[in-house]
Short mmCIF file of C-alpha atoms and ligand atoms in Angstrom, two decimals:
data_model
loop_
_atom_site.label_atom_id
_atom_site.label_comp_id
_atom_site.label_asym_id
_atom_site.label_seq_id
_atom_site.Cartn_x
_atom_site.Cartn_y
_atom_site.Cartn_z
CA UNK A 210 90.89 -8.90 -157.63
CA UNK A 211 90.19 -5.24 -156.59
CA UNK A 212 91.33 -4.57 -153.04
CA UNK A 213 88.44 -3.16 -150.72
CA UNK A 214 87.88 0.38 -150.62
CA UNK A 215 86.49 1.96 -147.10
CA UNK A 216 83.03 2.58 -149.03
CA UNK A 217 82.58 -1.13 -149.96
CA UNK A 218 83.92 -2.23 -145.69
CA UNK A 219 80.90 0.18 -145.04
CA UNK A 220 78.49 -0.62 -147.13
CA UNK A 221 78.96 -4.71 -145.64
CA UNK A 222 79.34 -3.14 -142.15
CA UNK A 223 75.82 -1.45 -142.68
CA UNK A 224 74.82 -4.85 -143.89
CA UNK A 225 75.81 -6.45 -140.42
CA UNK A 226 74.54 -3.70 -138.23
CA UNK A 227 71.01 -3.94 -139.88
CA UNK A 228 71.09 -7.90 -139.24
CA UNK A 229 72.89 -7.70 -135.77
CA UNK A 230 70.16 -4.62 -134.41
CA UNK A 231 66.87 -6.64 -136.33
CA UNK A 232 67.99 -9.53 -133.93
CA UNK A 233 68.51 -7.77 -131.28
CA UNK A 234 64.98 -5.95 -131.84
CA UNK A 235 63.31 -9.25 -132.40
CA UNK A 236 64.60 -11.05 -129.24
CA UNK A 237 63.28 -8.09 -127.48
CA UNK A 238 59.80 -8.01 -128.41
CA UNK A 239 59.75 -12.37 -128.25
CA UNK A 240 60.84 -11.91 -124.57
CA UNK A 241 58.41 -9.24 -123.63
CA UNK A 242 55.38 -11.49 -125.00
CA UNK A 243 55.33 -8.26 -128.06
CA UNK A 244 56.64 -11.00 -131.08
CA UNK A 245 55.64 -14.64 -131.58
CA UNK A 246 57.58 -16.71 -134.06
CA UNK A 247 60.22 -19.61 -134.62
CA UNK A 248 63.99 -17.54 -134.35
CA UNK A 249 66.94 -19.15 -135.42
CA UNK A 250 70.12 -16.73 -133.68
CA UNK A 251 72.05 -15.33 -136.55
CA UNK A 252 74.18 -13.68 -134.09
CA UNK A 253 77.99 -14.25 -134.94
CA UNK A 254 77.77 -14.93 -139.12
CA UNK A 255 76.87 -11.88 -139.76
CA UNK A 256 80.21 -10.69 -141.76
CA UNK A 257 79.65 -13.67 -143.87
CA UNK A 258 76.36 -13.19 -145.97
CA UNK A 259 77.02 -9.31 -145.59
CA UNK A 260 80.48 -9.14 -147.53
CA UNK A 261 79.10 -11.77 -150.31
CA UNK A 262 76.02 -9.87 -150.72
CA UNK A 263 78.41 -6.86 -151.53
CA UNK A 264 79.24 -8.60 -154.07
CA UNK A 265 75.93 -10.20 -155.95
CA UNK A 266 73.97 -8.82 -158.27
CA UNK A 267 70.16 -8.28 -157.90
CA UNK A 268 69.36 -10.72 -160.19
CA UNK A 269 71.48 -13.44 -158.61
CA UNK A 270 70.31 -16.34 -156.72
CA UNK A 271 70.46 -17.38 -153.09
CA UNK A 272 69.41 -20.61 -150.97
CA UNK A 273 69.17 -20.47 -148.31
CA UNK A 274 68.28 -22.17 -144.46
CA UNK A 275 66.08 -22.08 -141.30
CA UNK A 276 68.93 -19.67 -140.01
CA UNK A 277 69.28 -17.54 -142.51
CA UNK A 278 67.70 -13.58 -141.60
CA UNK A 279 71.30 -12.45 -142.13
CA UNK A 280 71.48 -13.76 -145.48
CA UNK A 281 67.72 -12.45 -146.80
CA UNK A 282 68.99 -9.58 -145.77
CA UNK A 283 72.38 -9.21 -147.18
CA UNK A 284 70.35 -10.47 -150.28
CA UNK A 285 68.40 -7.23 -150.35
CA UNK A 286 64.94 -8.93 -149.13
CA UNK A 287 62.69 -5.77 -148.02
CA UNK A 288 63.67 -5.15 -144.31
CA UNK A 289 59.47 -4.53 -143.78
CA UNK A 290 58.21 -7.62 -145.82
CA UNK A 291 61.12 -9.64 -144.87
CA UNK A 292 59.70 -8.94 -140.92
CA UNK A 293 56.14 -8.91 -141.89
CA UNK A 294 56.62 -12.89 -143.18
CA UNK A 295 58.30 -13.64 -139.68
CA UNK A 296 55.31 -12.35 -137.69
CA UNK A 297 52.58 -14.12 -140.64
CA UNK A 298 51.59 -10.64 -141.96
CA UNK A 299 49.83 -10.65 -145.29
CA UNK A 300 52.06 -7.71 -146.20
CA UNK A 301 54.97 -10.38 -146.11
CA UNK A 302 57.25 -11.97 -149.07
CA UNK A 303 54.97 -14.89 -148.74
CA UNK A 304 51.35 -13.13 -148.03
CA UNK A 305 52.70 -14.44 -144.20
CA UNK A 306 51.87 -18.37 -145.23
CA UNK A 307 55.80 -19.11 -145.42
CA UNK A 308 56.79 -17.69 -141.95
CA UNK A 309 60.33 -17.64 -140.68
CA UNK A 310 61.40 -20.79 -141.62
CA UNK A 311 60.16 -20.34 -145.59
CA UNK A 312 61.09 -16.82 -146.55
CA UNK A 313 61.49 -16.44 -150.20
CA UNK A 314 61.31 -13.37 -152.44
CA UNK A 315 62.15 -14.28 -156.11
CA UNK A 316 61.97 -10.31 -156.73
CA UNK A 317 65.55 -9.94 -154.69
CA UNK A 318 66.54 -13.34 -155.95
CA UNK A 319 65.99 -15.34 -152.36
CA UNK A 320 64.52 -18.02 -154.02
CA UNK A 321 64.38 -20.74 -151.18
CA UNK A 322 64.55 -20.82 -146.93
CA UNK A 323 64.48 -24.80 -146.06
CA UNK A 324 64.29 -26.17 -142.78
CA UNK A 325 65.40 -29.46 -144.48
CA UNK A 326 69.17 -29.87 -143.28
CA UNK A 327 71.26 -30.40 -146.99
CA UNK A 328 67.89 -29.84 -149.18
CA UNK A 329 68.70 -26.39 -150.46
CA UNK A 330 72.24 -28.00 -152.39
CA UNK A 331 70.54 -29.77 -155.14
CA UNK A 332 67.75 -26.49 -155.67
CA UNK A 333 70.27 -24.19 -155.99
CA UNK A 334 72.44 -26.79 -158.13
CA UNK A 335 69.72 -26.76 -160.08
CA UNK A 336 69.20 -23.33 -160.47
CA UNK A 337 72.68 -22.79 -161.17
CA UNK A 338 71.77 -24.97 -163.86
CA UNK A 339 68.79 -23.01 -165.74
CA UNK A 340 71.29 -20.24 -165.71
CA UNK A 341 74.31 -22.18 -167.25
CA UNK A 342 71.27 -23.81 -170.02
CA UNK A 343 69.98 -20.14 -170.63
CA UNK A 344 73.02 -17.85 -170.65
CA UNK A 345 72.04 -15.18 -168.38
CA UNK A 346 75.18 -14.87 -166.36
CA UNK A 347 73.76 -15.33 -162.92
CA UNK A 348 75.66 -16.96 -160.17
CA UNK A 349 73.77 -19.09 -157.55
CA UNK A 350 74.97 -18.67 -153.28
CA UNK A 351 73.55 -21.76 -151.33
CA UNK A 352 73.98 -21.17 -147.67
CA UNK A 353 74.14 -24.16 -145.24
CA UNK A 354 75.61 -25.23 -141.94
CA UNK A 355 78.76 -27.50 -140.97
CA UNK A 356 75.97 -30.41 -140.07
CA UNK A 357 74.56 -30.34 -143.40
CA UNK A 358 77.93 -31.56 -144.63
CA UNK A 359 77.09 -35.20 -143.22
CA UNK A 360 74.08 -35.32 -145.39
CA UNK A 361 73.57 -37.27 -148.57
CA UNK A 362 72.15 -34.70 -150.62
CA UNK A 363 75.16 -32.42 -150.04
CA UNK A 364 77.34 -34.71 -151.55
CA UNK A 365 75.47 -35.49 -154.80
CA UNK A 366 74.91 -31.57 -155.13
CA UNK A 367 78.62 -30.68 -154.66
CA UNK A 368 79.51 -33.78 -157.09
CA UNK A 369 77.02 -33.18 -160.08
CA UNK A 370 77.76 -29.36 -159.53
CA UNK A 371 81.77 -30.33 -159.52
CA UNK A 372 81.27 -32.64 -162.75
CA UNK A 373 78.60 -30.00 -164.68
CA UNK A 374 80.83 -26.93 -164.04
CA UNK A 375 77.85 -24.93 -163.01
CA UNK A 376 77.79 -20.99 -161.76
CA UNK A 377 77.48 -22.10 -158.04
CA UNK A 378 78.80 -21.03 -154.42
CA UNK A 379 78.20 -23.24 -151.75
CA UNK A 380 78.80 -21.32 -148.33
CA UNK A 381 79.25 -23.26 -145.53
CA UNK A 382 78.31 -21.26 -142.25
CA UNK A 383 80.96 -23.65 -139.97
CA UNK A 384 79.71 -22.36 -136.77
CA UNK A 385 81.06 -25.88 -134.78
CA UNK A 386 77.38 -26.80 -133.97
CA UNK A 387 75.04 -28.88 -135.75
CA UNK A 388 72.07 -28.32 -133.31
CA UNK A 389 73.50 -29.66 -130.05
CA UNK A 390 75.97 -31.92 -131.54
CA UNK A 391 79.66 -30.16 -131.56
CA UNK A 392 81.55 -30.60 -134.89
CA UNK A 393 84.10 -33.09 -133.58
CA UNK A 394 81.49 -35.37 -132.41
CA UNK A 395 80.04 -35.64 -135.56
CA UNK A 396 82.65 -35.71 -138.00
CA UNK A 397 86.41 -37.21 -137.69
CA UNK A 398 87.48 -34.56 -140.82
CA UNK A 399 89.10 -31.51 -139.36
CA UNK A 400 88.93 -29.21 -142.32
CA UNK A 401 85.51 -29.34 -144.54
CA UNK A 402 87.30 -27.53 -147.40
CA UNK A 403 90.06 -30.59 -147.79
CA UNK A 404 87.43 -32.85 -147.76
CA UNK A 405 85.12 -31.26 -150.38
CA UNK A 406 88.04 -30.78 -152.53
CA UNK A 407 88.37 -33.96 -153.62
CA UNK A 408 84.95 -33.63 -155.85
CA UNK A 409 87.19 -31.48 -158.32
CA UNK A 410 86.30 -27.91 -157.46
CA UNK A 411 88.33 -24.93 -155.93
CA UNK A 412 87.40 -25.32 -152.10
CA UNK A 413 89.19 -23.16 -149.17
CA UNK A 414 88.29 -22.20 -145.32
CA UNK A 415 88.06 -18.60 -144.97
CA UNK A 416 87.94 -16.38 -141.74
CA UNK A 417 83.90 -16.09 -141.48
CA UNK A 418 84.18 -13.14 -139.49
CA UNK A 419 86.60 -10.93 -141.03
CA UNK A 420 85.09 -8.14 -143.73
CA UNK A 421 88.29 -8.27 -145.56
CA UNK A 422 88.80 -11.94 -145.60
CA UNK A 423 85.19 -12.65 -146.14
CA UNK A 424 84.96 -9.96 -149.15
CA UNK A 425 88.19 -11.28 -151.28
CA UNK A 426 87.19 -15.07 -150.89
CA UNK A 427 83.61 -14.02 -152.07
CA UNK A 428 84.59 -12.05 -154.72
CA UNK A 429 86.99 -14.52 -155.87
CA UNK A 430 84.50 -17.72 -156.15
CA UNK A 431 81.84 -15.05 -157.75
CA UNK A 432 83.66 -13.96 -160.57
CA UNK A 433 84.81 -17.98 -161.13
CA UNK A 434 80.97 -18.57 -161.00
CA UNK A 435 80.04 -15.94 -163.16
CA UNK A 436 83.13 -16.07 -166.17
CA UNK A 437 82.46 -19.70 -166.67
CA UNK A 438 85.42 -20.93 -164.56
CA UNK A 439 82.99 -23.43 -162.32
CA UNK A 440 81.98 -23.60 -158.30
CA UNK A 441 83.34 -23.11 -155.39
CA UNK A 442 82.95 -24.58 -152.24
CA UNK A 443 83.75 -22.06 -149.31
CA UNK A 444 83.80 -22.91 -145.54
CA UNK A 445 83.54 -19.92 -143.90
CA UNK A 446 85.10 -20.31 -140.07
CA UNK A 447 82.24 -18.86 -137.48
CA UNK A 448 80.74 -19.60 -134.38
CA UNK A 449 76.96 -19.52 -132.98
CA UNK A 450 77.02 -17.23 -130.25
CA UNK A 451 73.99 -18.93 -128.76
CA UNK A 452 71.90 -22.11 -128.33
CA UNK A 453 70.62 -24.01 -131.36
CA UNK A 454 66.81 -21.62 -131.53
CA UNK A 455 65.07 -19.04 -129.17
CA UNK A 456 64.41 -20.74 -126.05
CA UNK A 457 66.91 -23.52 -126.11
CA UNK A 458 70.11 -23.62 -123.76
CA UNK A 459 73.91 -23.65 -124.51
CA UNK A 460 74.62 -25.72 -121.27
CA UNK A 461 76.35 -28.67 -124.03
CA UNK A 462 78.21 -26.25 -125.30
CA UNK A 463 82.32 -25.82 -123.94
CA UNK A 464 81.39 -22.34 -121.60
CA UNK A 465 85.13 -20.91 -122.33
CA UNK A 466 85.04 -21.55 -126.26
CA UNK A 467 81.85 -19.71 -126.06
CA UNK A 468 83.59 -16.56 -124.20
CA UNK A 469 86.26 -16.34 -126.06
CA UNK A 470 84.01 -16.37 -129.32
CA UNK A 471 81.94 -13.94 -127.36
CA UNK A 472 85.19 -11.42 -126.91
CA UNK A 473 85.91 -11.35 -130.72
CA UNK A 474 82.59 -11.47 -131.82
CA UNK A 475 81.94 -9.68 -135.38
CA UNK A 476 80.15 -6.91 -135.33
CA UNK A 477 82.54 -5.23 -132.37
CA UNK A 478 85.58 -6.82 -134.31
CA UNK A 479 85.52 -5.23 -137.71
CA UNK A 480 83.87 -2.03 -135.93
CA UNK A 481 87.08 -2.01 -134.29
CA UNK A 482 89.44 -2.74 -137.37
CA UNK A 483 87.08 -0.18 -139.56
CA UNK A 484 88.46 2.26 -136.63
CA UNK A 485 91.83 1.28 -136.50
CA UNK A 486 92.82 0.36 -139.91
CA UNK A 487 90.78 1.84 -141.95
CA UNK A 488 90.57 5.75 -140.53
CA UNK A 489 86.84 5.72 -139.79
CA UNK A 490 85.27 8.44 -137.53
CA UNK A 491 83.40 7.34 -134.62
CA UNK A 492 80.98 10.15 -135.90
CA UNK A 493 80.42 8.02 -139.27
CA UNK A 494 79.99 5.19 -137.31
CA UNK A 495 77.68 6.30 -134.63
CA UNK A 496 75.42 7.72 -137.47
CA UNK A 497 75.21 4.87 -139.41
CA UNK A 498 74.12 2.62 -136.02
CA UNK A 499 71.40 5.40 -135.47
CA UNK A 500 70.27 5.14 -139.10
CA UNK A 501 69.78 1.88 -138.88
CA UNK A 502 68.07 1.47 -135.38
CA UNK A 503 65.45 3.81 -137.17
CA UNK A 504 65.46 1.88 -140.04
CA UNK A 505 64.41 -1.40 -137.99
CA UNK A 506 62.21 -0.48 -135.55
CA UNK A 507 59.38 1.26 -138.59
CA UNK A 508 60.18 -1.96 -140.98
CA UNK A 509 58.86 -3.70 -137.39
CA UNK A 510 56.05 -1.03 -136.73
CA UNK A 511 55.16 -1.59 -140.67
CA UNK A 512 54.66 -5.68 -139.76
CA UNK A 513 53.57 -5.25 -136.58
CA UNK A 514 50.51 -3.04 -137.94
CA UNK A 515 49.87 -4.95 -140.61
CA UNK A 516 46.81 -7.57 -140.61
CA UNK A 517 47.50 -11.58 -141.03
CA UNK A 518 45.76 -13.40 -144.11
CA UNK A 519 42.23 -13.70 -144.11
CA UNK A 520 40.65 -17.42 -143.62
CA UNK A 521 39.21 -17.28 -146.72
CA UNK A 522 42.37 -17.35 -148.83
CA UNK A 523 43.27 -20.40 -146.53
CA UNK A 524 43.64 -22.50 -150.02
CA UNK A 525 44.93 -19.40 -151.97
CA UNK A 526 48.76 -19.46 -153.36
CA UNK A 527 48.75 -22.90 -152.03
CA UNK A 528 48.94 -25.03 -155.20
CA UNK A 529 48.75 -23.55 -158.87
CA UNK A 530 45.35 -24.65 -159.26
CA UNK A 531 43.61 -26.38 -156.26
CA UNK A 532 43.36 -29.85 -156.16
CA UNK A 533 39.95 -31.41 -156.80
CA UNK A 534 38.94 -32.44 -153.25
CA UNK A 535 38.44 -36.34 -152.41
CA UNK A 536 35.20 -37.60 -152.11
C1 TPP B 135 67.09 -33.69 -143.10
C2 TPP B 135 67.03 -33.14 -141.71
N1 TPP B 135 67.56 -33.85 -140.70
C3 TPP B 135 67.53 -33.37 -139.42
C4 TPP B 135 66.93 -32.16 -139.15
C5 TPP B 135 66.89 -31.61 -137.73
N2 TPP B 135 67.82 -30.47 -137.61
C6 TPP B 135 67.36 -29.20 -137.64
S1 TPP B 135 68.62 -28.11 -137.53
C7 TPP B 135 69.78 -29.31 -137.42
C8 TPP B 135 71.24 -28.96 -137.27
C9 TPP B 135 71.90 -28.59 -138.53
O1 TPP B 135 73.17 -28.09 -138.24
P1 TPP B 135 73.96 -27.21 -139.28
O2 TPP B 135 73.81 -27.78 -140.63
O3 TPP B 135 75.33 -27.05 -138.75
O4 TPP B 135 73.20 -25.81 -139.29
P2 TPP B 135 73.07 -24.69 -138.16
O5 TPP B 135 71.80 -24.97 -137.41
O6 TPP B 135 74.28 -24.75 -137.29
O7 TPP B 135 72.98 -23.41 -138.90
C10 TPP B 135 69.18 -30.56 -137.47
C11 TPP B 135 69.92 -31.83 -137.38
C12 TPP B 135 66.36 -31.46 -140.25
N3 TPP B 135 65.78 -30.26 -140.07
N4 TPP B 135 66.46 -31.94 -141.51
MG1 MG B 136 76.20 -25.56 -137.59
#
């Protein structure tokens, strides 16, 4: 294991400032009337696909879900196209016929967004798969929340991946809400990790919102994945600092859990311990966040000006070779 240098804390603290200031921009313009589109809040994972993307390689694949801008991001989707395919744009990954819910953008290796609770498992099973049958040393991420864990096809993925030994990560995003159900009314296990264990492969909970906790359990289960040593199922310990989508309430969820979460929320937590542990200037820091701001607002300018897909290519990139139509 090599320990985290201050470049490689930056470089994932870059990673959650662009996510945490693209939702930020984003809930802007959808409350001034400027953005329309489904939004999932990312707000409070952000540490989590940030320090495993640190350690991916281009060529990798992810899964991923519904909520999941932080991790096509962290994954190196293009910050324009990436918001281009949110507002339908035919300069998106998708020519804007995917939308927020379907990103994908094989060139970066995001190969699937799902809005089917526990249905990215068995794709990116399979996927890890093709790359154990060909060789090529990639390692598969598959991103899902605690609520997926209560679905069938979780269990069948995490079993078959268990028994195959296949180059696979399975990140569970624990954030104690499966839409407006809270974890313990939906589950009498208290620790995921114990329970996924007992399919055979290493499992652990890790601090979801800690850089340097986040970065050694990722690089760990990578470099399993990737030297043959089999998967790894990781819950990673967050909350959602928000209700369920855009619009929706938090008034089911426990108001003093939610503040405290609030108080040590990521992005101002590992700002703070990149400060005080790690010797970083303000002046580094304060640079970065205005590099960034930049950054965002012309990848949103670039979607914002670009035109949606024409009606005639209503049928194109729909199937590989359209359908004959029924009589
Ligand atoms: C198979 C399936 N069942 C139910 C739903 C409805 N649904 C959408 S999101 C969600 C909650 C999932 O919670 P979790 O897995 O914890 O993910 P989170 O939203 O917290 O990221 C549910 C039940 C769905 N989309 N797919
Ligand atoms: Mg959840």
């Amino acid at each position: 294991m090599t320990a985290l240098t201050n470049d490689a804390a930056l470089r994932i603290f870059r990673t959650m400032t662009t996510i945490r200031t693209t939702e930020n921009r984003i809930i802007r313009g959808l409350n001034s009337g400027e953005l329309t589109m489904t939004f999932y809040t990312v707000r409070g994972q952000e540490a989590i696909p940030a320090a495993i993307g640190e350690h991916l390689r281009r060529e990798d694949y992810m899964v991923t879900t519904y909520r999941g801008m932080h991790d096509c991001i962290a994954k190196g989707v293009p910050l324009e196209e990436l918001l281009a395919e949110m507002c339908g744009k035919s300069t998106g990954t998708s020519k804007g016929k995917g939308g927020p819910m379907h990103v994908s953008d094989p060139h970066s290796g995001l190969m699937v967004t799902t809005g089917v609770v526990g249905g990215g498992l068995p794709i990116a099973v399979g996927l890890a798969l093709s790359s154990a049958l060909r060789g090529d040393g990639r390692v598969t991420v598959v991103n899902f929340g605690d609520g997926a864990t209560s679905i069938g096809a979780t269990h069948e993925a995490v079993n078959l991946a268990a028994l195959w030994q296949v180059p696979v990560v399975f990140v569970c995003q624990n954030n104690r809400y499966g839409e407006h159900t809270k974890f313990a009314d939906y589950t009498r296990s208290a620790s995921l990790a114990e329970r996924f264990a007992t399919y055979g492969l290493s499992a652990r909970a890790v601090d979801g919102n800690s850089i340097e906790a986040m970065s050694e359990a990722a690089e760990a289960a990578i470099t399993q994945a990737r030297s043959g040593g089999g998967p790894t199922f990781l819950e990673c310990m967050t909350y959602r600092l928000g209700g369920h989508s855009f619009g929706s309430t938090t008034e089911y969820m426990d108001p003093d859990e939610l503040a405290r979460a609030e108080a040590e929320e990521p992005v101002a937590r590992n700002r703070r311990w990149l400060v005080a542990e790690r010797g970083i200037g303000e002046d580094v820091l304060n640079q970065m966040e205005a590099e960034v701001e930049a950054q965002v607002e012309s990848a949103l300018t670039f979607a914002k000006n670009s035109d949606p897909p024409p009606p005639e290519e209503l049928h194109t990139d729909v199937f590989s070779t359209m359908a004959a139509s029924p009589r």
